[in-house]
Amino acid sequence: MHRRMKLSQPVLIGILLILECAVLSSHAENAHRRFPPDFVWGVGSSSYQIEGGWNEDGKGESIWDHLTHNHPEKIVDKSNGDVTSDSYHQWQRDVQMVRELGAHVYRFSLSWSRILPTGIVNIVNKAGIRYYSNLIDELQRFNITPMVTIYHWDLPQRLQEMGGWTNPEMINYFLDYARVVFEQLGDRVKIWTTFNEPWHVCEQAYGQDYMAPSYDFPGIPNYLCGHNLLKAHAEAVHLYRNRFQPTQNGKIGMTVDTSWQEPKTDSDEDKEASEMAMQFYIGWFCHPVFSTAGNYPQVMIDRIEALSKQQGFPRSRLPKFTPEEVERIKGTSDFFGINTYTTMLVTRNDRNNSVGHRVPSFQHDMNTVETSDPVWPRGASVWLHVVPFGMYKLLNWIRKEYDNPPVYVTENGYSDYGGTSDIGRVNYYNSYLESVLDAIEDGCNVKGYIAWSLMDSYEWKAGFTEKFGLFHVDFKHPNRTRVAKMSAKVYSKIIRTNKVDWDYHPEPEVFIPSSARKCCQVFSALITAAIALIWRM
């Protein structure tokens, strides 16, 4: 029989005081910790999410234009990115926001179909080149370094009709596109990223009905996509290094993404599941580039080949690189770009992996089951749990797995449902940046951090129901008015001081909704008319 212990009020007050002192002591200790003086701070966005102007000035149709126009039912609020944050017209205000933050770097992506409307190099859209050129010039005018992603999910629709990333000809089409942007913009761009999150490009677009083009064809086209994408990446990097880097003096790499895969228990089986998941999520695209051996992770090669035989395939569903291709891909990155937001609990899943299991999929190949801890706080996105230790463990995993490469955290951020007093986002940034500091103190070679994202924007399948921005956008106003949230001011201070200040909770900028603004304008006009009438009397 268990008895409840009753604590007297003085004892409770004493415990609370001890806890408060411990928290204050921890914060006081953290206050002395600073990021390295040359640490790079930035903020990010992507073309389809912020630009709008979907068919203006010669821009062609992208796979996201096609998906949202033809299948609005696949978007939570049936919306699209036709106008979104209207950065195609508001780009100067965007640069001012980056300036207000004091960020050293602005990470943004190019719309392939704005530059090459059909995706093919025989038609180059000068208006598209001019848009990005003007944006880069404006950034440079204020000493902000452009970090440019060549491909962030918005493939030209005409190329998708040719098979998209499952077609090996995409290697040449991407190379042609990369050559155009290096020639037109490379003299002013010092950091290039070929692809953003290839796992999403391949698994969630071809293996699942999630990202455009929503193939929902598990276990086969995702690996064809990854194979062609890795070769396209390598060819673009070799082109840049051989022809452009000697005079343009920039860096080039790739950005991958993952959640930290935390073992659900301390058992050896769950630890093995964690490692397997990391090899499938990160190793799929990073082992060929960053490992000394090159090629796909051996556990991935062996597992998919064995399952393919069990499932009746004449060969492995994972394509094979030639020895020459392995060497061609190895080392094709000047830095390690990592996007990460959250953590998952993983355990091994042997029960469903019988010989008779004939339906292939990435999840089945990976042999793990993912869950989350119900006590973890959550953002607006169903997948986003606030687990700061995951950032620390992930950075250390990269350090050990790939011999401590220079790392840029190219995306990290928090979703909510809107508003400017975003204390949840403030706490998220503070806690995750403390974990980045912990990793740096462990010896992780972290060079910079890019907050996601600059402003509220179109959040893919979630439409406008989830917000990640440091700046609030009024999507009901024709000018898409932007105001700084509390998190923007907090992040600005972190950049300015190179440290986290848990006690800093400034007031956000005042946001007046469009409806209230119209009422104010009408009221002001009535007052003005009344004063004029009285004056005439």
PDB file of C-alpha atoms in Angstrom, residues 227-415:
ATOM      1  CA  HIS A 227      20.388   7.728 -57.962  1.00  0.00           C
ATOM      2  CA  ASN A 228      19.879  10.342 -60.684  1.00  0.00           C
ATOM      3  CA  LEU A 229      19.829  13.205 -58.191  1.00  0.00           C
ATOM      4  CA  LEU A 230      23.197  12.223 -56.699  1.00  0.00           C
ATOM      5  CA  LYS A 231      24.761  12.033 -60.139  1.00  0.00           C
ATOM      6  CA  ALA A 232      23.221  15.379 -61.114  1.00  0.00           C
ATOM      7  CA  HIS A 233      24.595  16.918 -57.924  1.00  0.00           C
ATOM      8  CA  ALA A 234      28.078  15.579 -58.610  1.00  0.00           C
ATOM      9  CA  GLU A 235      28.119  16.798 -62.214  1.00  0.00           C
ATOM     10  CA  ALA A 236      27.006  20.292 -61.166  1.00  0.00           C
ATOM     11  CA  VAL A 237      29.717  20.421 -58.483  1.00  0.00           C
ATOM     12  CA  HIS A 238      32.425  19.307 -60.924  1.00  0.00           C
ATOM     13  CA  LEU A 239      31.230  21.906 -63.439  1.00  0.00           C
ATOM     14  CA  TYR A 240      31.400  24.626 -60.784  1.00  0.00           C
ATOM     15  CA  ARG A 241      34.780  23.558 -59.456  1.00  0.00           C
ATOM     16  CA  ASN A 242      36.401  23.209 -62.873  1.00  0.00           C
ATOM     17  CA  ARG A 243      34.965  26.227 -64.646  1.00  0.00           C
ATOM     18  CA  PHE A 244      33.613  28.758 -62.143  1.00  0.00           C
ATOM     19  CA  GLN A 245      35.061  28.309 -58.653  1.00  0.00           C
ATOM     20  CA  PRO A 246      38.621  29.419 -59.592  1.00  0.00           C
ATOM     21  CA  THR A 247      37.355  32.911 -60.482  1.00  0.00           C
ATOM     22  CA  GLN A 248      34.107  33.185 -58.503  1.00  0.00           C
ATOM     23  CA  ASN A 249      35.637  31.836 -55.252  1.00  0.00           C
ATOM     24  CA  GLY A 250      32.437  30.386 -53.845  1.00  0.00           C
ATOM     25  CA  LYS A 251      31.558  27.194 -51.970  1.00  0.00           C
ATOM     26  CA  ILE A 252      29.169  24.513 -53.150  1.00  0.00           C
ATOM     27  CA  GLY A 253      27.427  21.644 -51.360  1.00  0.00           C
ATOM     28  CA  MET A 254      24.146  19.888 -50.668  1.00  0.00           C
ATOM     29  CA  THR A 255      21.581  20.148 -47.886  1.00  0.00           C
ATOM     30  CA  VAL A 256      20.078  16.960 -46.438  1.00  0.00           C
ATOM     31  CA  ASP A 257      17.498  16.578 -43.699  1.00  0.00           C
ATOM     32  CA  THR A 258      16.522  14.257 -40.899  1.00  0.00           C
ATOM     33  CA  SER A 259      14.920  14.044 -37.502  1.00  0.00           C
ATOM     34  CA  TRP A 260      17.212  12.643 -34.840  1.00  0.00           C
ATOM     35  CA  GLN A 261      16.386   8.946 -34.520  1.00  0.00           C
ATOM     36  CA  GLU A 262      16.418   8.272 -30.772  1.00  0.00           C
ATOM     37  CA  PRO A 263      16.346   4.626 -29.606  1.00  0.00           C
ATOM     38  CA  LYS A 264      13.025   4.023 -27.876  1.00  0.00           C
ATOM     39  CA  THR A 265      14.736   1.907 -25.189  1.00  0.00           C
ATOM     40  CA  ASP A 266      18.296   1.147 -24.148  1.00  0.00           C
ATOM     41  CA  SER A 267      18.134  -2.279 -25.787  1.00  0.00           C
ATOM     42  CA  ASP A 268      20.718  -3.260 -28.397  1.00  0.00           C
ATOM     43  CA  GLU A 269      17.888  -3.851 -30.875  1.00  0.00           C
ATOM     44  CA  ASP A 270      16.608  -0.279 -30.594  1.00  0.00           C
ATOM     45  CA  LYS A 271      20.130   1.143 -30.801  1.00  0.00           C
ATOM     46  CA  GLU A 272      20.598  -0.838 -34.006  1.00  0.00           C
ATOM     47  CA  ALA A 273      17.258   0.520 -35.251  1.00  0.00           C
ATOM     48  CA  SER A 274      18.448   4.058 -34.559  1.00  0.00           C
ATOM     49  CA  GLU A 275      21.631   3.521 -36.540  1.00  0.00           C
ATOM     50  CA  MET A 276      19.733   1.850 -39.391  1.00  0.00           C
ATOM     51  CA  ALA A 277      17.324   4.789 -39.600  1.00  0.00           C
ATOM     52  CA  MET A 278      20.191   7.299 -39.660  1.00  0.00           C
ATOM     53  CA  GLN A 279      21.874   5.408 -42.493  1.00  0.00           C
ATOM     54  CA  PHE A 280      18.644   5.353 -44.509  1.00  0.00           C
ATOM     55  CA  TYR A 281      17.709   8.999 -43.893  1.00  0.00           C
ATOM     56  CA  ILE A 282      21.140  10.661 -44.032  1.00  0.00           C
ATOM     57  CA  GLY A 283      23.454   7.944 -45.306  1.00  0.00           C
ATOM     58  CA  TRP A 284      21.394   7.437 -48.473  1.00  0.00           C
ATOM     59  CA  PHE A 285      22.635  10.801 -49.788  1.00  0.00           C
ATOM     60  CA  CYS A 286      25.628  11.585 -47.581  1.00  0.00           C
ATOM     61  CA  HIS A 287      27.545   8.302 -47.555  1.00  0.00           C
ATOM     62  CA  PRO A 288      28.218   8.587 -51.326  1.00  0.00           C
ATOM     63  CA  VAL A 289      29.514  12.160 -50.858  1.00  0.00           C
ATOM     64  CA  PHE A 290      31.174  12.310 -47.418  1.00  0.00           C
ATOM     65  CA  SER A 291      32.409   8.811 -46.579  1.00  0.00           C
ATOM     66  CA  THR A 292      35.895   7.619 -47.487  1.00  0.00           C
ATOM     67  CA  ALA A 293      34.468   4.520 -49.180  1.00  0.00           C
ATOM     68  CA  GLY A 294      31.766   6.300 -51.152  1.00  0.00           C
ATOM     69  CA  ASN A 295      28.671   4.528 -52.479  1.00  0.00           C
ATOM     70  CA  TYR A 296      25.472   3.880 -50.543  1.00  0.00           C
ATOM     71  CA  PRO A 297      25.736   2.632 -46.937  1.00  0.00           C
ATOM     72  CA  GLN A 298      26.489  -1.086 -46.954  1.00  0.00           C
ATOM     73  CA  VAL A 299      23.545  -1.830 -44.646  1.00  0.00           C
ATOM     74  CA  MET A 300      21.250  -0.145 -47.159  1.00  0.00           C
ATOM     75  CA  ILE A 301      22.746  -2.064 -50.111  1.00  0.00           C
ATOM     76  CA  ASP A 302      22.510  -5.409 -48.326  1.00  0.00           C
ATOM     77  CA  ARG A 303      19.027  -4.964 -46.902  1.00  0.00           C
ATOM     78  CA  ILE A 304      17.335  -3.726 -50.096  1.00  0.00           C
ATOM     79  CA  GLU A 305      19.043  -6.403 -52.185  1.00  0.00           C
ATOM     80  CA  ALA A 306      17.944  -9.182 -49.802  1.00  0.00           C
ATOM     81  CA  LEU A 307      14.367  -7.910 -49.611  1.00  0.00           C
ATOM     82  CA  SER A 308      14.205  -7.445 -53.391  1.00  0.00           C
ATOM     83  CA  LYS A 309      15.030 -11.150 -53.855  1.00  0.00           C
ATOM     84  CA  GLN A 310      12.399 -12.152 -51.289  1.00  0.00           C
ATOM     85  CA  GLN A 311       9.849  -9.969 -53.066  1.00  0.00           C
ATOM     86  CA  GLY A 312      10.466 -11.583 -56.457  1.00  0.00           C
ATOM     87  CA  PHE A 313      12.517  -8.875 -58.144  1.00  0.00           C
ATOM     88  CA  PRO A 314      15.243 -10.037 -60.572  1.00  0.00           C
ATOM     89  CA  ARG A 315      17.641  -7.386 -59.213  1.00  0.00           C
ATOM     90  CA  SER A 316      17.916  -4.964 -56.305  1.00  0.00           C
ATOM     91  CA  ARG A 317      15.475  -2.071 -56.298  1.00  0.00           C
ATOM     92  CA  LEU A 318      18.437   0.109 -55.245  1.00  0.00           C
ATOM     93  CA  PRO A 319      20.411   0.922 -58.437  1.00  0.00           C
ATOM     94  CA  LYS A 320      24.162   0.274 -58.490  1.00  0.00           C
ATOM     95  CA  PHE A 321      26.859   2.861 -59.102  1.00  0.00           C
ATOM     96  CA  THR A 322      29.795   1.907 -61.293  1.00  0.00           C
ATOM     97  CA  PRO A 323      33.238   2.208 -59.645  1.00  0.00           C
ATOM     98  CA  GLU A 324      33.815   5.325 -61.785  1.00  0.00           C
ATOM     99  CA  GLU A 325      30.547   6.877 -60.564  1.00  0.00           C
ATOM    100  CA  VAL A 326      31.441   6.136 -56.935  1.00  0.00           C
ATOM    101  CA  GLU A 327      34.686   8.081 -57.363  1.00  0.00           C
ATOM    102  CA  ARG A 328      32.934  10.836 -59.312  1.00  0.00           C
ATOM    103  CA  ILE A 329      30.450  11.477 -56.471  1.00  0.00           C
ATOM    104  CA  LYS A 330      32.873  11.203 -53.515  1.00  0.00           C
ATOM    105  CA  GLY A 331      33.932  14.516 -52.019  1.00  0.00           C
ATOM    106  CA  THR A 332      31.493  16.639 -54.017  1.00  0.00           C
ATOM    107  CA  SER A 333      30.662  19.057 -51.230  1.00  0.00           C
ATOM    108  CA  ASP A 334      32.584  21.882 -49.580  1.00  0.00           C
ATOM    109  CA  PHE A 335      30.370  21.737 -46.464  1.00  0.00           C
ATOM    110  CA  PHE A 336      27.703  19.617 -44.814  1.00  0.00           C
ATOM    111  CA  GLY A 337      24.277  21.266 -44.928  1.00  0.00           C
ATOM    112  CA  ILE A 338      21.745  19.817 -42.478  1.00  0.00           C
ATOM    113  CA  ASN A 339      18.074  20.690 -41.973  1.00  0.00           C
ATOM    114  CA  THR A 340      16.563  19.389 -38.751  1.00  0.00           C
ATOM    115  CA  TYR A 341      13.554  20.236 -36.628  1.00  0.00           C
ATOM    116  CA  THR A 342      12.612  17.391 -34.337  1.00  0.00           C
ATOM    117  CA  THR A 343      13.271  13.920 -32.904  1.00  0.00           C
ATOM    118  CA  MET A 344      11.576  10.547 -33.316  1.00  0.00           C
ATOM    119  CA  LEU A 345      11.689   7.444 -31.124  1.00  0.00           C
ATOM    120  CA  VAL A 346      12.606   4.356 -33.112  1.00  0.00           C
ATOM    121  CA  THR A 347      12.401   0.648 -32.495  1.00  0.00           C
ATOM    122  CA  ARG A 348      13.151  -2.344 -34.693  1.00  0.00           C
ATOM    123  CA  ASN A 349      10.263  -3.786 -36.686  1.00  0.00           C
ATOM    124  CA  ASP A 350      10.923  -7.449 -37.397  1.00  0.00           C
ATOM    125  CA  ARG A 351       7.369  -8.748 -37.202  1.00  0.00           C
ATOM    126  CA  ASN A 352       6.354  -7.338 -40.593  1.00  0.00           C
ATOM    127  CA  ASN A 353       9.548  -8.343 -42.350  1.00  0.00           C
ATOM    128  CA  SER A 354       8.687 -11.907 -43.256  1.00  0.00           C
ATOM    129  CA  VAL A 355       9.774 -13.585 -46.492  1.00  0.00           C
ATOM    130  CA  GLY A 356       6.217 -13.380 -47.763  1.00  0.00           C
ATOM    131  CA  HIS A 357       6.019  -9.588 -47.477  1.00  0.00           C
ATOM    132  CA  ARG A 358       5.747  -8.663 -51.177  1.00  0.00           C
ATOM    133  CA  VAL A 359       4.973  -4.920 -51.054  1.00  0.00           C
ATOM    134  CA  PRO A 360       8.168  -2.863 -51.094  1.00  0.00           C
ATOM    135  CA  SER A 361       8.532   0.527 -49.428  1.00  0.00           C
ATOM    136  CA  PHE A 362      11.201   2.768 -47.936  1.00  0.00           C
ATOM    137  CA  GLN A 363       9.784   2.264 -44.433  1.00  0.00           C
ATOM    138  CA  HIS A 364       9.788  -1.513 -44.828  1.00  0.00           C
ATOM    139  CA  ASP A 365      13.336  -1.419 -46.188  1.00  0.00           C
ATOM    140  CA  MET A 366      14.466   0.663 -43.214  1.00  0.00           C
ATOM    141  CA  ASN A 367      13.026  -1.921 -40.791  1.00  0.00           C
ATOM    142  CA  THR A 368      12.076   0.570 -38.072  1.00  0.00           C
ATOM    143  CA  VAL A 369       8.937   1.933 -36.444  1.00  0.00           C
ATOM    144  CA  GLU A 370       8.828   5.629 -35.488  1.00  0.00           C
ATOM    145  CA  THR A 371       6.842   7.074 -32.603  1.00  0.00           C
ATOM    146  CA  SER A 372       7.061  10.102 -30.321  1.00  0.00           C
ATOM    147  CA  ASP A 373       6.952  10.666 -26.588  1.00  0.00           C
ATOM    148  CA  PRO A 374       3.554  12.137 -25.602  1.00  0.00           C
ATOM    149  CA  VAL A 375       5.245  14.415 -23.033  1.00  0.00           C
ATOM    150  CA  TRP A 376       7.247  16.221 -25.726  1.00  0.00           C
ATOM    151  CA  PRO A 377       5.837  19.698 -26.511  1.00  0.00           C
ATOM    152  CA  ARG A 378       4.573  20.044 -30.071  1.00  0.00           C
ATOM    153  CA  GLY A 379       4.376  22.775 -32.674  1.00  0.00           C
ATOM    154  CA  ALA A 380       1.474  23.294 -35.081  1.00  0.00           C
ATOM    155  CA  SER A 381       2.906  20.661 -37.430  1.00  0.00           C
ATOM    156  CA  VAL A 382       1.864  17.178 -36.384  1.00  0.00           C
ATOM    157  CA  TRP A 383       5.440  15.923 -36.900  1.00  0.00           C
ATOM    158  CA  LEU A 384       7.229  18.716 -35.007  1.00  0.00           C
ATOM    159  CA  HIS A 385       8.060  17.864 -31.400  1.00  0.00           C
ATOM    160  CA  VAL A 386      10.333  20.122 -29.358  1.00  0.00           C
ATOM    161  CA  VAL A 387      13.263  17.911 -28.329  1.00  0.00           C
ATOM    162  CA  PRO A 388      16.456  20.014 -28.136  1.00  0.00           C
ATOM    163  CA  PHE A 389      18.759  17.131 -27.225  1.00  0.00           C
ATOM    164  CA  GLY A 390      18.096  15.719 -30.691  1.00  0.00           C
ATOM    165  CA  MET A 391      20.031  18.614 -32.246  1.00  0.00           C
ATOM    166  CA  TYR A 392      23.008  17.898 -29.995  1.00  0.00           C
ATOM    167  CA  LYS A 393      23.009  14.170 -30.733  1.00  0.00           C
ATOM    168  CA  LEU A 394      22.574  14.670 -34.478  1.00  0.00           C
ATOM    169  CA  LEU A 395      25.518  17.060 -34.769  1.00  0.00           C
ATOM    170  CA  ASN A 396      27.706  14.655 -32.825  1.00  0.00           C
ATOM    171  CA  TRP A 397      26.582  11.750 -35.030  1.00  0.00           C
ATOM    172  CA  ILE A 398      27.640  13.713 -38.130  1.00  0.00           C
ATOM    173  CA  ARG A 399      30.984  14.526 -36.476  1.00  0.00           C
ATOM    174  CA  LYS A 400      31.745  10.873 -35.786  1.00  0.00           C
ATOM    175  CA  GLU A 401      30.287   9.411 -38.973  1.00  0.00           C
ATOM    176  CA  TYR A 402      31.900  11.794 -41.475  1.00  0.00           C
ATOM    177  CA  ASP A 403      35.125  12.878 -39.769  1.00  0.00           C
ATOM    178  CA  ASN A 404      33.834  16.226 -38.495  1.00  0.00           C
ATOM    179  CA  PRO A 405      33.089  18.138 -41.706  1.00  0.00           C
ATOM    180  CA  PRO A 406      32.282  21.875 -41.629  1.00  0.00           C
ATOM    181  CA  VAL A 407      28.540  21.965 -40.882  1.00  0.00           C
ATOM    182  CA  TYR A 408      25.914  24.590 -41.602  1.00  0.00           C
ATOM    183  CA  VAL A 409      22.544  24.084 -39.942  1.00  0.00           C
ATOM    184  CA  THR A 410      20.656  25.284 -43.016  1.00  0.00           C
ATOM    185  CA  GLU A 411      17.140  24.988 -41.557  1.00  0.00           C
ATOM    186  CA  ASN A 412      15.789  24.862 -38.027  1.00  0.00           C
ATOM    187  CA  GLY A 413      12.551  26.379 -36.800  1.00  0.00           C
ATOM    188  CA  TYR A 414       9.145  26.085 -35.162  1.00  0.00           C
ATOM    189  CA  SER A 415       5.562  26.139 -36.439  1.00  0.00           C
TER     190      SER A 415
END
